[in-house]
Amino acid sequence: MALFDRFRRSSRMRRPGRDTARTGSTTVRGSSTEDEQHLLDFVSSRRGVEGFVEPRTAVSDVTLLLVAHDGEWTRRRVPSVDWAHRFANKHQVPSYDAAVVGVPQRMRDYNRRQKDQERG
């Protein structure tokens, strides 16, 4: 056994799949057509929806956070920031950069209500 053999990549370690993206030291699943369909279903079944585009981080890729008038929300991966804004414009949903404006208070209130209901 050579001196540096133990530092080499083990044959058991596999490379990331082709449908994933590298963000920093982690591998995340890329966006899919199911993600797009979920966003479309959310937009068409709720009123007062706004979009918040969340930038890529070390842990996740670009995401689109949709928040309805009552604070109900959903978040899905999207291909890019531009794609997220185009999706929102196409479906007449105002979109904002979450890194600039943050997330709306109604979303936090919704989460609190959901948590209170779980407690009984």
mmCIF file with all atom_site columns, C-alpha atoms in Angstrom:
data_model
loop_
_atom_site.group_PDB
_atom_site.id
_atom_site.type_symbol
_atom_site.label_atom_id
_atom_site.label_alt_id
_atom_site.label_comp_id
_atom_site.label_asym_id
_atom_site.label_entity_id
_atom_site.label_seq_id
_atom_site.pdbx_PDB_ins_code
_atom_site.Cartn_x
_atom_site.Cartn_y
_atom_site.Cartn_z
_atom_site.occupancy
_atom_site.B_iso_or_equiv
_atom_site.pdbx_formal_charge
_atom_site.auth_seq_id
_atom_site.auth_comp_id
_atom_site.auth_asym_id
_atom_site.auth_atom_id
_atom_site.pdbx_PDB_model_num
ATOM 1   C CA . MET A 1 1   ? 0.000   0.000  0.000   1.00 0.00 ? 1   MET A CA 1
ATOM 2   C CA . ALA A 1 2   ? 1.446   3.348  -1.039  1.00 0.00 ? 2   ALA A CA 1
ATOM 3   C CA . LEU A 1 3   ? 1.669   6.191  1.444   1.00 0.00 ? 3   LEU A CA 1
ATOM 4   C CA . PHE A 1 4   ? -1.173  8.271  -0.059  1.00 0.00 ? 4   PHE A CA 1
ATOM 5   C CA . ASP A 1 5   ? -3.516  5.443  -1.094  1.00 0.00 ? 5   ASP A CA 1
ATOM 6   C CA . ARG A 1 6   ? -5.872  6.074  1.777   1.00 0.00 ? 6   ARG A CA 1
ATOM 7   C CA . PHE A 1 7   ? -6.435  9.678  0.613   1.00 0.00 ? 7   PHE A CA 1
ATOM 8   C CA . ARG A 1 8   ? -7.474  8.684  -2.886  1.00 0.00 ? 8   ARG A CA 1
ATOM 9   C CA . ARG A 1 9   ? -11.111 8.470  -3.827  1.00 0.00 ? 9   ARG A CA 1
ATOM 10  C CA . SER A 1 10  ? -12.542 5.115  -2.885  1.00 0.00 ? 10  SER A CA 1
ATOM 11  C CA . SER A 1 11  ? -14.013 3.057  -5.684  1.00 0.00 ? 11  SER A CA 1
ATOM 12  C CA . ARG A 1 12  ? -17.228 2.938  -3.638  1.00 0.00 ? 12  ARG A CA 1
ATOM 13  C CA . MET A 1 13  ? -17.743 6.692  -3.910  1.00 0.00 ? 13  MET A CA 1
ATOM 14  C CA . ARG A 1 14  ? -19.809 7.651  -6.925  1.00 0.00 ? 14  ARG A CA 1
ATOM 15  C CA . ARG A 1 15  ? -19.861 10.796 -8.953  1.00 0.00 ? 15  ARG A CA 1
ATOM 16  C CA . PRO A 1 16  ? -23.007 12.960 -8.793  1.00 0.00 ? 16  PRO A CA 1
ATOM 17  C CA . GLY A 1 17  ? -25.736 12.120 -11.288 1.00 0.00 ? 17  GLY A CA 1
ATOM 18  C CA . ARG A 1 18  ? -26.053 14.155 -14.447 1.00 0.00 ? 18  ARG A CA 1
ATOM 19  C CA . ASP A 1 19  ? -29.343 15.709 -13.275 1.00 0.00 ? 19  ASP A CA 1
ATOM 20  C CA . THR A 1 20  ? -27.785 17.287 -10.181 1.00 0.00 ? 20  THR A CA 1
ATOM 21  C CA . ALA A 1 21  ? -25.916 20.529 -9.708  1.00 0.00 ? 21  ALA A CA 1
ATOM 22  C CA . ARG A 1 22  ? -22.886 21.231 -7.554  1.00 0.00 ? 22  ARG A CA 1
ATOM 23  C CA . THR A 1 23  ? -23.258 24.063 -5.077  1.00 0.00 ? 23  THR A CA 1
ATOM 24  C CA . GLY A 1 24  ? -20.177 24.466 -2.967  1.00 0.00 ? 24  GLY A CA 1
ATOM 25  C CA . SER A 1 25  ? -19.321 21.153 -1.380  1.00 0.00 ? 25  SER A CA 1
ATOM 26  C CA . THR A 1 26  ? -22.813 19.683 -1.683  1.00 0.00 ? 26  THR A CA 1
ATOM 27  C CA . THR A 1 27  ? -24.756 18.124 -4.513  1.00 0.00 ? 27  THR A CA 1
ATOM 28  C CA . VAL A 1 28  ? -28.399 19.087 -4.955  1.00 0.00 ? 28  VAL A CA 1
ATOM 29  C CA . ARG A 1 29  ? -31.128 17.850 -7.241  1.00 0.00 ? 29  ARG A CA 1
ATOM 30  C CA . GLY A 1 30  ? -31.814 20.147 -10.176 1.00 0.00 ? 30  GLY A CA 1
ATOM 31  C CA . SER A 1 31  ? -35.240 21.559 -10.959 1.00 0.00 ? 31  SER A CA 1
ATOM 32  C CA . SER A 1 32  ? -37.673 19.367 -12.853 1.00 0.00 ? 32  SER A CA 1
ATOM 33  C CA . THR A 1 33  ? -40.901 19.564 -14.812 1.00 0.00 ? 33  THR A CA 1
ATOM 34  C CA . GLU A 1 34  ? -42.708 18.321 -11.678 1.00 0.00 ? 34  GLU A CA 1
ATOM 35  C CA . ASP A 1 35  ? -41.418 21.400 -9.845  1.00 0.00 ? 35  ASP A CA 1
ATOM 36  C CA . GLU A 1 36  ? -42.706 23.680 -12.600 1.00 0.00 ? 36  GLU A CA 1
ATOM 37  C CA . GLN A 1 37  ? -46.093 21.938 -12.604 1.00 0.00 ? 37  GLN A CA 1
ATOM 38  C CA . HIS A 1 38  ? -46.357 22.282 -8.823  1.00 0.00 ? 38  HIS A CA 1
ATOM 39  C CA . LEU A 1 39  ? -45.671 26.027 -9.049  1.00 0.00 ? 39  LEU A CA 1
ATOM 40  C CA . LEU A 1 40  ? -48.231 26.378 -11.830 1.00 0.00 ? 40  LEU A CA 1
ATOM 41  C CA . ASP A 1 41  ? -50.850 24.474 -9.811  1.00 0.00 ? 41  ASP A CA 1
ATOM 42  C CA . PHE A 1 42  ? -50.196 26.687 -6.779  1.00 0.00 ? 42  PHE A CA 1
ATOM 43  C CA . VAL A 1 43  ? -50.506 29.907 -8.802  1.00 0.00 ? 43  VAL A CA 1
ATOM 44  C CA . SER A 1 44  ? -53.722 28.817 -10.510 1.00 0.00 ? 44  SER A CA 1
ATOM 45  C CA . SER A 1 45  ? -55.455 27.550 -7.370  1.00 0.00 ? 45  SER A CA 1
ATOM 46  C CA . ARG A 1 46  ? -54.759 30.452 -4.992  1.00 0.00 ? 46  ARG A CA 1
ATOM 47  C CA . ARG A 1 47  ? -55.365 34.169 -5.044  1.00 0.00 ? 47  ARG A CA 1
ATOM 48  C CA . GLY A 1 48  ? -53.074 37.047 -4.241  1.00 0.00 ? 48  GLY A CA 1
ATOM 49  C CA . VAL A 1 49  ? -49.904 35.054 -4.953  1.00 0.00 ? 49  VAL A CA 1
ATOM 50  C CA . GLU A 1 50  ? -46.533 36.795 -4.898  1.00 0.00 ? 50  GLU A CA 1
ATOM 51  C CA . GLY A 1 51  ? -43.194 35.297 -5.887  1.00 0.00 ? 51  GLY A CA 1
ATOM 52  C CA . PHE A 1 52  ? -39.926 35.625 -4.013  1.00 0.00 ? 52  PHE A CA 1
ATOM 53  C CA . VAL A 1 53  ? -36.829 34.528 -5.906  1.00 0.00 ? 53  VAL A CA 1
ATOM 54  C CA . GLU A 1 54  ? -34.226 33.102 -3.567  1.00 0.00 ? 54  GLU A CA 1
ATOM 55  C CA . PRO A 1 55  ? -30.626 33.086 -4.811  1.00 0.00 ? 55  PRO A CA 1
ATOM 56  C CA . ARG A 1 56  ? -28.363 30.071 -4.995  1.00 0.00 ? 56  ARG A CA 1
ATOM 57  C CA . THR A 1 57  ? -26.628 29.224 -1.724  1.00 0.00 ? 57  THR A CA 1
ATOM 58  C CA . ALA A 1 58  ? -24.057 26.672 -0.615  1.00 0.00 ? 58  ALA A CA 1
ATOM 59  C CA . VAL A 1 59  ? -26.907 24.335 0.323   1.00 0.00 ? 59  VAL A CA 1
ATOM 60  C CA . SER A 1 60  ? -29.539 24.893 -2.374  1.00 0.00 ? 60  SER A CA 1
ATOM 61  C CA . ASP A 1 61  ? -29.936 26.037 -5.928  1.00 0.00 ? 61  ASP A CA 1
ATOM 62  C CA . VAL A 1 62  ? -32.115 28.985 -6.999  1.00 0.00 ? 62  VAL A CA 1
ATOM 63  C CA . THR A 1 63  ? -35.651 28.617 -5.628  1.00 0.00 ? 63  THR A CA 1
ATOM 64  C CA . LEU A 1 64  ? -38.970 30.334 -6.204  1.00 0.00 ? 64  LEU A CA 1
ATOM 65  C CA . LEU A 1 65  ? -41.043 30.889 -3.081  1.00 0.00 ? 65  LEU A CA 1
ATOM 66  C CA . LEU A 1 66  ? -44.728 31.516 -3.806  1.00 0.00 ? 66  LEU A CA 1
ATOM 67  C CA . VAL A 1 67  ? -46.864 33.035 -1.038  1.00 0.00 ? 67  VAL A CA 1
ATOM 68  C CA . ALA A 1 68  ? -50.661 33.311 -1.274  1.00 0.00 ? 68  ALA A CA 1
ATOM 69  C CA . HIS A 1 69  ? -52.800 36.082 0.247   1.00 0.00 ? 69  HIS A CA 1
ATOM 70  C CA . ASP A 1 70  ? -53.364 34.095 3.463   1.00 0.00 ? 70  ASP A CA 1
ATOM 71  C CA . GLY A 1 71  ? -49.681 33.215 3.919   1.00 0.00 ? 71  GLY A CA 1
ATOM 72  C CA . GLU A 1 72  ? -49.864 29.677 2.548   1.00 0.00 ? 72  GLU A CA 1
ATOM 73  C CA . TRP A 1 73  ? -46.645 29.054 0.672   1.00 0.00 ? 73  TRP A CA 1
ATOM 74  C CA . THR A 1 74  ? -44.617 26.663 -1.418  1.00 0.00 ? 74  THR A CA 1
ATOM 75  C CA . ARG A 1 75  ? -40.997 26.607 -2.535  1.00 0.00 ? 75  ARG A CA 1
ATOM 76  C CA . ARG A 1 76  ? -39.438 24.772 -5.459  1.00 0.00 ? 76  ARG A CA 1
ATOM 77  C CA . ARG A 1 77  ? -36.098 24.712 -7.266  1.00 0.00 ? 77  ARG A CA 1
ATOM 78  C CA . VAL A 1 78  ? -35.992 26.570 -10.560 1.00 0.00 ? 78  VAL A CA 1
ATOM 79  C CA . PRO A 1 79  ? -33.411 26.619 -13.365 1.00 0.00 ? 79  PRO A CA 1
ATOM 80  C CA . SER A 1 80  ? -32.336 30.248 -12.837 1.00 0.00 ? 80  SER A CA 1
ATOM 81  C CA . VAL A 1 81  ? -33.233 33.646 -11.409 1.00 0.00 ? 81  VAL A CA 1
ATOM 82  C CA . ASP A 1 82  ? -34.284 34.813 -14.876 1.00 0.00 ? 82  ASP A CA 1
ATOM 83  C CA . TRP A 1 83  ? -36.505 31.758 -15.320 1.00 0.00 ? 83  TRP A CA 1
ATOM 84  C CA . ALA A 1 84  ? -38.240 32.501 -11.990 1.00 0.00 ? 84  ALA A CA 1
ATOM 85  C CA . HIS A 1 85  ? -38.999 36.114 -12.938 1.00 0.00 ? 85  HIS A CA 1
ATOM 86  C CA . ARG A 1 86  ? -40.210 35.059 -16.410 1.00 0.00 ? 86  ARG A CA 1
ATOM 87  C CA . PHE A 1 87  ? -42.481 32.406 -14.848 1.00 0.00 ? 87  PHE A CA 1
ATOM 88  C CA . ALA A 1 88  ? -43.938 35.000 -12.474 1.00 0.00 ? 88  ALA A CA 1
ATOM 89  C CA . ASN A 1 89  ? -44.466 37.553 -15.255 1.00 0.00 ? 89  ASN A CA 1
ATOM 90  C CA . LYS A 1 90  ? -46.076 34.954 -17.522 1.00 0.00 ? 90  LYS A CA 1
ATOM 91  C CA . HIS A 1 91  ? -48.591 34.075 -14.804 1.00 0.00 ? 91  HIS A CA 1
ATOM 92  C CA . GLN A 1 92  ? -49.143 37.682 -13.679 1.00 0.00 ? 92  GLN A CA 1
ATOM 93  C CA . VAL A 1 93  ? -47.524 37.143 -10.296 1.00 0.00 ? 93  VAL A CA 1
ATOM 94  C CA . PRO A 1 94  ? -45.464 40.000 -8.851  1.00 0.00 ? 94  PRO A CA 1
ATOM 95  C CA . SER A 1 95  ? -41.930 38.797 -8.164  1.00 0.00 ? 95  SER A CA 1
ATOM 96  C CA . TYR A 1 96  ? -39.261 40.123 -5.849  1.00 0.00 ? 96  TYR A CA 1
ATOM 97  C CA . ASP A 1 97  ? -35.686 39.261 -4.953  1.00 0.00 ? 97  ASP A CA 1
ATOM 98  C CA . ALA A 1 98  ? -35.964 37.616 -1.528  1.00 0.00 ? 98  ALA A CA 1
ATOM 99  C CA . ALA A 1 99  ? -32.381 38.597 -0.668  1.00 0.00 ? 99  ALA A CA 1
ATOM 100 C CA . VAL A 1 100 ? -33.432 42.251 -0.954  1.00 0.00 ? 100 VAL A CA 1
ATOM 101 C CA . VAL A 1 101 ? -36.982 42.325 0.456   1.00 0.00 ? 101 VAL A CA 1
ATOM 102 C CA . GLY A 1 102 ? -37.066 39.213 2.664   1.00 0.00 ? 102 GLY A CA 1
ATOM 103 C CA . VAL A 1 103 ? -40.163 37.054 3.026   1.00 0.00 ? 103 VAL A CA 1
ATOM 104 C CA . PRO A 1 104 ? -43.577 38.491 3.902   1.00 0.00 ? 104 PRO A CA 1
ATOM 105 C CA . GLN A 1 105 ? -44.843 38.576 7.476   1.00 0.00 ? 105 GLN A CA 1
ATOM 106 C CA . ARG A 1 106 ? -48.040 36.779 6.417   1.00 0.00 ? 106 ARG A CA 1
ATOM 107 C CA . MET A 1 107 ? -45.940 33.695 5.641   1.00 0.00 ? 107 MET A CA 1
ATOM 108 C CA . ARG A 1 108 ? -44.456 33.674 9.139   1.00 0.00 ? 108 ARG A CA 1
ATOM 109 C CA . ASP A 1 109 ? -47.950 34.202 10.607  1.00 0.00 ? 109 ASP A CA 1
ATOM 110 C CA . TYR A 1 110 ? -49.246 31.256 8.551   1.00 0.00 ? 110 TYR A CA 1
ATOM 111 C CA . ASN A 1 111 ? -46.433 29.042 9.836   1.00 0.00 ? 111 ASN A CA 1
ATOM 112 C CA . ARG A 1 112 ? -47.227 30.085 13.407  1.00 0.00 ? 112 ARG A CA 1
ATOM 113 C CA . ARG A 1 113 ? -50.941 29.284 12.931  1.00 0.00 ? 113 ARG A CA 1
ATOM 114 C CA . GLN A 1 114 ? -50.066 25.863 11.489  1.00 0.00 ? 114 GLN A CA 1
ATOM 115 C CA . LYS A 1 115 ? -47.766 25.133 14.418  1.00 0.00 ? 115 LYS A CA 1
ATOM 116 C CA . ASP A 1 116 ? -50.439 26.187 16.937  1.00 0.00 ? 116 ASP A CA 1
ATOM 117 C CA . GLN A 1 117 ? -52.981 23.870 15.250  1.00 0.00 ? 117 GLN A CA 1
ATOM 118 C CA . GLU A 1 118 ? -50.564 20.937 15.508  1.00 0.00 ? 118 GLU A CA 1
ATOM 119 C CA . ARG A 1 119 ? -50.180 21.496 19.235  1.00 0.00 ? 119 ARG A CA 1
ATOM 120 C CA . GLY A 1 120 ? -53.935 21.227 19.645  1.00 0.00 ? 120 GLY A CA 1
#
